Amino acid sequence: MRYTQLGRTGLKVSRLVLGTMNFGPQTDEADSHTIMDAALDAGINFFDTANVYGWGENKGRTESIIGNWFAKGGDRRDKVVLATKAYGNMSPDNSTVWPNHDKLSALNIRRAVDASLKRLQTDHIDVYQFHHIDRDTPFEEIWQAVDVLIQQGKILYVGSSNFPGYKIAQANEIAARRSGTIGLVSEQCLYNLAERRAEMEVIPAARDYGLGVIPWSPLHGGLLGGVIKKQVEGGRRASGRSADALADTAVRDRIQAYEDLLDKHGLEPGEVALAWLLTRPGVTGPIVGPRTAEQLASALRAVELELSEELLAGLDEIFPGPGPSPEAFAW
């Protein structure tokens, strides 16, 4: 495994991030523990989760699965850089949200941290992430709450998720005016070959302010994982977001061109999609969310994959980025 610093911090993390969103809804606890053991054995030390994972009636279930894994001992917790998130309400879907039980008020941040610590069976969270912007809570209040939690030893660093570039700037400018507040150290955003809008504002802002970029959905909901090839060879039909996307002829043609290009080079689509992200400036590591140990093994191979300039040019031709900002939208 290869490692890098998380943004401007001294924290060293693996170039792949283990995403746990499937733990509970898609993967049972025993298999989830097997995957986490395999990830740790492979050198992945950066684990990402969120308080709402488990979804529906089971929000918090994913954190509990991770907590039970930590409780097995073997220095599991000590070896892991643990990241979780807060913002959404923890009530079952379609139920009433009690006031102050969601978003980023100082009250809810305190409540959410304590609840996550209990489920995770740990005394601290390494990277505490805001899952979304809160349009109603000023950053002065958010940073005050963060300062208290850091002083209490409950969290060490703070990251953002799904923030636009201007909010990254706003958050860190306000943090800079507060003595001793380091500000955001990472941004978790939607970024992959097929969805490159983050290159316009989010990634430049993150790089300027020293945030590590942690892309989620690196395979774009499976669309970049060889979905057409799987249909042809195994009769496996696309579903969900992939099926909806492939219904668009232009999208299907691009995915077919992508798979044809990689077939020419003898490479696997999913592995190339991950390896491409590892070549992008500012990217710490993509989040991989395996449902099985086999999917984890495929992701691990991407770390050692070297992409030629010819292949990178071919990928840019199929999936052109938006270009630099502001030229991309102004000229």
CSV table of C-alpha atoms in Angstrom, one decimal:
chain,number,residue,atom,x,y,z
A,1,MET,CA,0.0,0.0,0.0
A,2,ARG,CA,1.1,3.6,-0.7
A,3,TYR,CA,0.5,6.4,1.8
A,4,THR,CA,0.3,10.2,1.6
A,5,GLN,CA,-0.4,13.1,4.0
A,6,LEU,CA,-4.0,14.1,4.4
A,7,GLY,CA,-3.9,17.6,3.0
A,8,ARG,CA,-1.7,20.0,4.9
A,9,THR,CA,-1.7,17.8,8.1
A,10,GLY,CA,0.9,15.5,9.5
A,11,LEU,CA,-1.6,12.6,9.3
A,12,LYS,CA,-0.5,9.8,7.0
A,13,VAL,CA,-3.2,7.8,5.3
A,14,SER,CA,-3.5,5.1,2.6
A,15,ARG,CA,-4.1,6.0,-1.0
A,16,LEU,CA,-7.3,4.0,-0.9
A,17,VAL,CA,-10.0,4.8,1.6
A,18,LEU,CA,-12.3,2.0,2.8
A,19,GLY,CA,-15.9,3.1,2.4
A,20,THR,CA,-18.4,1.3,4.7
A,21,MET,CA,-21.7,2.4,3.4
A,22,ASN,CA,-22.6,-1.1,2.3
A,23,PHE,CA,-21.9,-2.6,5.8
A,24,GLY,CA,-25.4,-3.5,7.1
A,25,PRO,CA,-27.6,-2.7,4.1
A,26,GLN,CA,-25.7,-4.9,1.6
A,27,THR,CA,-23.1,-6.8,3.6
A,28,ASP,CA,-23.8,-8.6,6.9
A,29,GLU,CA,-21.7,-8.0,10.0
A,30,ALA,CA,-19.6,-11.1,9.7
A,31,ASP,CA,-18.6,-10.3,6.1
A,32,SER,CA,-18.1,-6.7,6.9
A,33,HIS,CA,-15.6,-7.7,9.6
A,34,THR,CA,-13.9,-10.0,7.1
A,35,ILE,CA,-13.5,-7.1,4.6
A,36,MET,CA,-12.2,-4.7,7.3
A,37,ASP,CA,-9.6,-7.3,8.4
A,38,ALA,CA,-8.6,-7.8,4.7
A,39,ALA,CA,-8.3,-4.1,4.2
A,40,LEU,CA,-6.1,-3.6,7.3
A,41,ASP,CA,-4.0,-6.6,6.3
A,42,ALA,CA,-3.5,-4.9,2.9
A,43,GLY,CA,-2.3,-1.7,4.5
A,44,ILE,CA,-5.5,0.4,4.2
A,45,ASN,CA,-5.6,2.5,7.3
A,46,PHE,CA,-8.2,5.1,6.4
A,47,PHE,CA,-11.8,4.0,7.1
A,48,ASP,CA,-14.8,6.3,6.2
A,49,THR,CA,-18.3,6.0,7.5
A,50,ALA,CA,-21.2,8.3,8.6
A,51,ASN,CA,-23.7,8.4,11.4
A,52,VAL,CA,-26.7,7.9,9.0
A,53,TYR,CA,-25.3,4.8,7.3
A,54,GLY,CA,-27.5,1.8,7.8
A,55,TRP,CA,-30.3,4.0,6.4
A,56,GLY,CA,-34.1,3.8,6.9
A,57,GLU,CA,-34.9,2.2,10.2
A,58,ASN,CA,-31.3,1.2,10.8
A,59,LYS,CA,-29.4,4.5,10.8
A,60,GLY,CA,-26.3,4.1,12.9
A,61,ARG,CA,-26.1,0.4,12.2
A,62,THR,CA,-22.9,0.8,10.1
A,63,GLU,CA,-21.1,2.6,12.9
A,64,SER,CA,-22.2,-0.2,15.3
A,65,ILE,CA,-20.7,-2.8,13.0
A,66,ILE,CA,-17.4,-1.0,13.0
A,67,GLY,CA,-17.5,-0.5,16.7
A,68,ASN,CA,-18.0,-4.3,17.2
A,69,TRP,CA,-15.0,-4.9,15.0
A,70,PHE,CA,-12.9,-2.5,17.0
A,71,ALA,CA,-14.0,-4.3,20.2
A,72,LYS,CA,-12.3,-7.5,18.9
A,73,GLY,CA,-9.0,-6.0,19.8
A,74,GLY,CA,-5.8,-6.7,18.0
A,75,ASP,CA,-4.9,-3.0,17.8
A,76,ARG,CA,-7.6,-2.6,15.3
A,77,ARG,CA,-8.6,0.9,16.5
A,78,ASP,CA,-5.0,2.0,17.0
A,79,LYS,CA,-4.1,1.2,13.4
A,80,VAL,CA,-7.2,2.9,11.8
A,81,VAL,CA,-7.6,6.6,10.9
A,82,LEU,CA,-11.3,6.8,11.6
A,83,ALA,CA,-13.5,9.3,9.7
A,84,THR,CA,-17.3,9.7,10.2
A,85,LYS,CA,-19.8,12.3,9.4
A,86,ALA,CA,-22.7,14.3,10.8
A,87,TYR,CA,-25.5,16.4,9.4
A,88,GLY,CA,-28.6,14.3,8.6
A,89,ASN,CA,-31.2,13.4,11.2
A,90,MET,CA,-31.0,10.0,12.9
A,91,SER,CA,-34.8,9.5,13.0
A,92,PRO,CA,-36.3,6.7,10.9
A,93,ASP,CA,-37.1,7.8,7.3
A,94,ASN,CA,-40.5,9.5,7.0
A,95,SER,CA,-40.7,10.3,10.7
A,96,THR,CA,-40.8,13.7,12.3
A,97,VAL,CA,-37.5,15.4,12.9
A,98,TRP,CA,-37.3,16.9,16.3
A,99,PRO,CA,-35.8,20.4,16.4
A,100,ASN,CA,-32.0,20.6,16.7
A,101,HIS,CA,-31.6,16.9,15.9
A,102,ASP,CA,-30.0,17.5,12.6
A,103,LYS,CA,-27.6,19.9,10.7
A,104,LEU,CA,-24.6,21.6,12.3
A,105,SER,CA,-25.8,23.6,15.3
A,106,ALA,CA,-23.4,23.4,18.3
A,107,LEU,CA,-26.1,21.5,20.1
A,108,ASN,CA,-26.5,18.8,17.4
A,109,ILE,CA,-22.7,18.5,16.7
A,110,ARG,CA,-22.2,17.7,20.4
A,111,ARG,CA,-25.0,15.3,20.4
A,112,ALA,CA,-24.0,13.6,17.2
A,113,VAL,CA,-20.3,13.2,18.2
A,114,ASP,CA,-21.3,11.5,21.5
A,115,ALA,CA,-23.7,9.2,19.8
A,116,SER,CA,-21.1,8.2,17.2
A,117,LEU,CA,-18.5,7.6,19.8
A,118,LYS,CA,-20.8,5.2,21.6
A,119,ARG,CA,-21.7,3.2,18.5
A,120,LEU,CA,-18.1,3.1,17.4
A,121,GLN,CA,-16.9,2.0,20.8
A,122,THR,CA,-14.0,4.5,20.8
A,123,ASP,CA,-13.0,7.6,22.7
A,124,HIS,CA,-12.2,9.7,19.7
A,125,ILE,CA,-12.8,10.3,16.0
A,126,ASP,CA,-9.8,11.1,13.9
A,127,VAL,CA,-11.5,13.0,11.1
A,128,TYR,CA,-15.0,14.4,11.8
A,129,GLN,CA,-16.7,15.4,8.6
A,130,PHE,CA,-19.7,17.7,7.9
A,131,HIS,CA,-21.9,15.8,5.5
A,132,HIS,CA,-23.4,18.9,3.9
A,133,ILE,CA,-23.4,22.6,4.3
A,134,ASP,CA,-25.7,24.1,6.8
A,135,ARG,CA,-27.2,27.3,5.5
A,136,ASP,CA,-28.6,28.3,8.8
A,137,THR,CA,-25.6,27.9,11.2
A,138,PRO,CA,-22.7,30.4,11.0
A,139,PHE,CA,-19.2,29.0,10.9
A,140,GLU,CA,-18.3,30.9,14.0
A,141,GLU,CA,-20.7,28.7,15.9
A,142,ILE,CA,-19.5,25.5,14.2
A,143,TRP,CA,-15.8,26.3,14.9
A,144,GLN,CA,-16.6,27.1,18.5
A,145,ALA,CA,-18.2,23.7,18.9
A,146,VAL,CA,-15.3,22.0,17.2
A,147,ASP,CA,-12.8,23.8,19.4
A,148,VAL,CA,-14.5,22.4,22.5
A,149,LEU,CA,-14.6,18.8,21.1
A,150,ILE,CA,-10.9,19.0,20.2
A,151,GLN,CA,-10.0,20.3,23.7
A,152,GLN,CA,-12.0,17.4,25.1
A,153,GLY,CA,-10.1,14.9,22.9
A,154,LYS,CA,-13.2,13.7,21.2
A,155,ILE,CA,-12.1,14.7,17.7
A,156,LEU,CA,-8.8,15.5,16.1
A,157,TYR,CA,-9.4,17.0,12.6
A,158,VAL,CA,-12.4,18.3,10.7
A,159,GLY,CA,-13.3,17.7,7.1
A,160,SER,CA,-16.2,18.6,4.8
A,161,SER,CA,-18.3,16.6,2.4
A,162,ASN,CA,-20.2,17.9,-0.6
A,163,PHE,CA,-19.1,21.5,0.0
A,164,PRO,CA,-18.9,24.0,-2.9
A,165,GLY,CA,-15.6,25.8,-3.4
A,166,TYR,CA,-16.9,29.1,-1.9
A,167,LYS,CA,-17.9,27.3,1.3
A,168,ILE,CA,-14.5,25.7,1.7
A,169,ALA,CA,-13.0,29.2,1.4
A,170,GLN,CA,-15.5,30.7,3.8
A,171,ALA,CA,-15.0,28.0,6.4
A,172,ASN,CA,-11.3,28.3,6.4
A,173,GLU,CA,-11.1,32.0,6.2
A,174,ILE,CA,-13.3,32.2,9.4
A,175,ALA,CA,-11.2,29.5,11.0
A,176,ALA,CA,-8.0,31.5,10.2
A,177,ARG,CA,-9.4,34.4,12.2
A,178,ARG,CA,-9.8,32.2,15.2
A,179,SER,CA,-6.7,31.5,17.3
A,180,GLY,CA,-5.8,27.9,17.3
A,181,THR,CA,-8.4,26.7,14.8
A,182,ILE,CA,-6.8,24.7,11.9
A,183,GLY,CA,-10.0,24.6,9.8
A,184,LEU,CA,-11.0,22.0,7.3
A,185,VAL,CA,-8.3,19.5,6.3
A,186,SER,CA,-10.2,17.4,3.8
A,187,GLU,CA,-13.1,17.5,1.3
A,188,GLN,CA,-15.1,14.5,0.3
A,189,CYS,CA,-16.7,15.1,-3.0
A,190,LEU,CA,-18.3,13.4,-6.0
A,191,TYR,CA,-15.5,13.0,-8.5
A,192,ASN,CA,-14.7,10.4,-11.2
A,193,LEU,CA,-14.0,10.1,-14.9
A,194,ALA,CA,-17.6,10.6,-15.8
A,195,GLU,CA,-18.3,13.4,-13.3
A,196,ARG,CA,-15.5,16.0,-13.4
A,197,ARG,CA,-17.3,19.2,-12.4
A,198,ALA,CA,-15.4,19.2,-9.1
A,199,GLU,CA,-12.4,20.3,-11.2
A,200,MET,CA,-13.9,23.7,-11.8
A,201,GLU,CA,-14.2,25.1,-8.2
A,202,VAL,CA,-14.1,22.4,-5.5
A,203,ILE,CA,-10.7,20.9,-6.1
A,204,PRO,CA,-8.9,24.2,-6.8
A,205,ALA,CA,-10.3,25.6,-3.5
A,206,ALA,CA,-9.3,22.4,-1.7
A,207,ARG,CA,-5.8,22.6,-3.1
A,208,ASP,CA,-5.4,26.3,-2.3
A,209,TYR,CA,-6.5,25.8,1.3
A,210,GLY,CA,-4.5,22.6,1.8
A,211,LEU,CA,-7.4,20.1,2.0
A,212,GLY,CA,-7.0,16.5,0.9
A,213,VAL,CA,-9.6,15.5,-1.7
A,214,ILE,CA,-11.4,12.2,-1.0
A,215,PRO,CA,-13.6,11.3,-4.0
A,216,TRP,CA,-16.7,9.3,-3.4
A,217,SER,CA,-18.4,7.1,-6.0
A,218,PRO,CA,-15.2,6.6,-8.0
A,219,LEU,CA,-17.0,4.1,-10.3
A,220,HIS,CA,-20.0,6.4,-10.7
A,221,GLY,CA,-22.5,4.0,-9.3
A,222,GLY,CA,-20.9,1.1,-11.2
A,223,LEU,CA,-21.0,2.8,-14.6
A,224,LEU,CA,-17.2,2.8,-14.8
A,225,GLY,CA,-16.8,-0.8,-13.6
A,226,GLY,CA,-17.3,-2.6,-16.9
A,227,VAL,CA,-21.1,-2.6,-16.8
A,228,ILE,CA,-21.6,-3.3,-20.5
A,229,LYS,CA,-19.0,-6.0,-20.6
A,230,LYS,CA,-20.6,-7.7,-17.6
A,231,GLN,CA,-24.0,-7.6,-19.5
A,232,VAL,CA,-22.5,-9.3,-22.6
A,233,GLU,CA,-20.4,-11.9,-20.8
A,234,GLY,CA,-22.5,-12.8,-17.8
A,235,GLY,CA,-26.0,-11.7,-18.7
A,236,ARG,CA,-25.8,-9.4,-15.7
A,237,ARG,CA,-28.1,-6.5,-16.3
A,238,ALA,CA,-27.3,-3.0,-15.1
A,239,SER,CA,-29.6,-1.7,-12.3
A,240,GLY,CA,-30.3,1.5,-10.5
A,241,ARG,CA,-28.3,4.6,-11.5
A,242,SER,CA,-26.2,2.7,-14.0
A,243,ALA,CA,-29.3,1.4,-15.9
A,244,ASP,CA,-30.9,4.9,-15.9
A,245,ALA,CA,-27.6,6.3,-17.3
A,246,LEU,CA,-27.2,3.7,-20.0
A,247,ALA,CA,-30.7,4.4,-21.3
A,248,ASP,CA,-29.2,7.6,-22.7
A,249,THR,CA,-27.6,6.7,-26.0
A,250,ALA,CA,-24.9,9.3,-25.7
A,251,VAL,CA,-23.9,8.0,-22.3
A,252,ARG,CA,-23.9,4.4,-23.4
A,253,ASP,CA,-21.7,5.2,-26.4
A,254,ARG,CA,-19.1,6.9,-24.1
A,255,ILE,CA,-19.1,3.9,-21.7
A,256,GLN,CA,-18.7,1.5,-24.7
A,257,ALA,CA,-15.8,3.6,-26.0
A,258,TYR,CA,-14.3,3.6,-22.5
A,259,GLU,CA,-14.5,-0.2,-22.2
A,260,ASP,CA,-13.2,-0.7,-25.8
A,261,LEU,CA,-10.2,1.5,-25.0
A,262,LEU,CA,-9.3,-0.5,-21.9
A,263,ASP,CA,-9.9,-3.8,-23.6
A,264,LYS,CA,-7.3,-2.7,-26.2
A,265,HIS,CA,-4.8,-2.1,-23.4
A,266,GLY,CA,-5.8,-5.3,-21.5
A,267,LEU,CA,-7.0,-3.5,-18.4
A,268,GLU,CA,-10.0,-3.8,-16.2
A,269,PRO,CA,-12.4,-0.7,-16.2
A,270,GLY,CA,-13.0,-0.5,-12.5
A,271,GLU,CA,-9.3,-0.6,-11.7
A,272,VAL,CA,-8.5,2.0,-14.3
A,273,ALA,CA,-11.2,4.3,-12.9
A,274,LEU,CA,-9.5,4.2,-9.5
A,275,ALA,CA,-6.0,4.5,-10.8
A,276,TRP,CA,-7.0,7.6,-12.9
A,277,LEU,CA,-8.2,9.3,-9.7
A,278,LEU,CA,-4.8,8.5,-8.1
A,279,THR,CA,-3.1,10.6,-10.9
A,280,ARG,CA,-5.3,13.6,-10.2
A,281,PRO,CA,-3.6,16.6,-8.4
A,282,GLY,CA,-4.9,17.1,-4.9
A,283,VAL,CA,-6.5,13.7,-4.6
A,284,THR,CA,-5.6,11.9,-1.3
A,285,GLY,CA,-7.4,8.7,-2.3
A,286,PRO,CA,-10.8,7.5,-3.6
A,287,ILE,CA,-13.3,5.8,-1.4
A,288,VAL,CA,-13.9,2.2,-2.3
A,289,GLY,CA,-17.0,0.6,-1.0
A,290,PRO,CA,-16.7,-3.2,-1.5
A,291,ARG,CA,-19.6,-5.5,-0.8
A,292,THR,CA,-17.3,-8.5,-1.0
A,293,ALA,CA,-13.7,-9.4,-0.4
A,294,GLU,CA,-13.2,-9.9,-4.2
A,295,GLN,CA,-14.2,-6.3,-4.9
A,296,LEU,CA,-11.7,-5.2,-2.3
A,297,ALA,CA,-8.9,-7.2,-4.0
A,298,SER,CA,-9.7,-5.6,-7.4
A,299,ALA,CA,-9.5,-2.1,-5.8
A,300,LEU,CA,-6.1,-2.9,-4.3
A,301,ARG,CA,-4.7,-3.7,-7.7
A,302,ALA,CA,-5.5,-0.2,-8.8
A,303,VAL,CA,-2.8,1.3,-6.5
A,304,GLU,CA,0.0,-0.4,-8.4
A,305,LEU,CA,-1.4,0.3,-11.8
A,306,GLU,CA,0.6,2.8,-13.9
A,307,LEU,CA,-1.4,4.5,-16.7
A,308,SER,CA,0.5,5.5,-19.8
A,309,GLU,CA,0.3,9.0,-21.3
A,310,GLU,CA,-1.4,7.5,-24.3
A,311,LEU,CA,-4.1,6.0,-22.2
A,312,LEU,CA,-4.6,9.1,-20.1
A,313,ALA,CA,-5.0,11.1,-23.3
A,314,GLY,CA,-7.6,8.6,-24.5
A,315,LEU,CA,-9.5,8.8,-21.3
A,316,ASP,CA,-9.6,12.6,-21.6
A,317,GLU,CA,-10.9,12.3,-25.1
A,318,ILE,CA,-13.8,10.2,-24.0
A,319,PHE,CA,-14.4,12.0,-20.7
A,320,PRO,CA,-13.2,15.6,-21.2
A,321,GLY,CA,-13.0,17.7,-18.1
A,322,PRO,CA,-14.6,21.1,-17.8
A,323,GLY,CA,-11.3,22.9,-18.1
A,324,PRO,CA,-9.9,25.5,-15.7
A,325,SER,CA,-12.2,28.0,-13.9
A,326,PRO,CA,-13.3,30.7,-14.8
A,327,GLU,CA,-12.5,30.0,-18.4
A,328,ALA,CA,-14.7,26.9,-18.4
A,329,PHE,CA,-17.9,28.9,-17.9
A,330,ALA,CA,-16.9,32.5,-18.6
A,331,TRP,CA,-15.1,32.5,-22.0
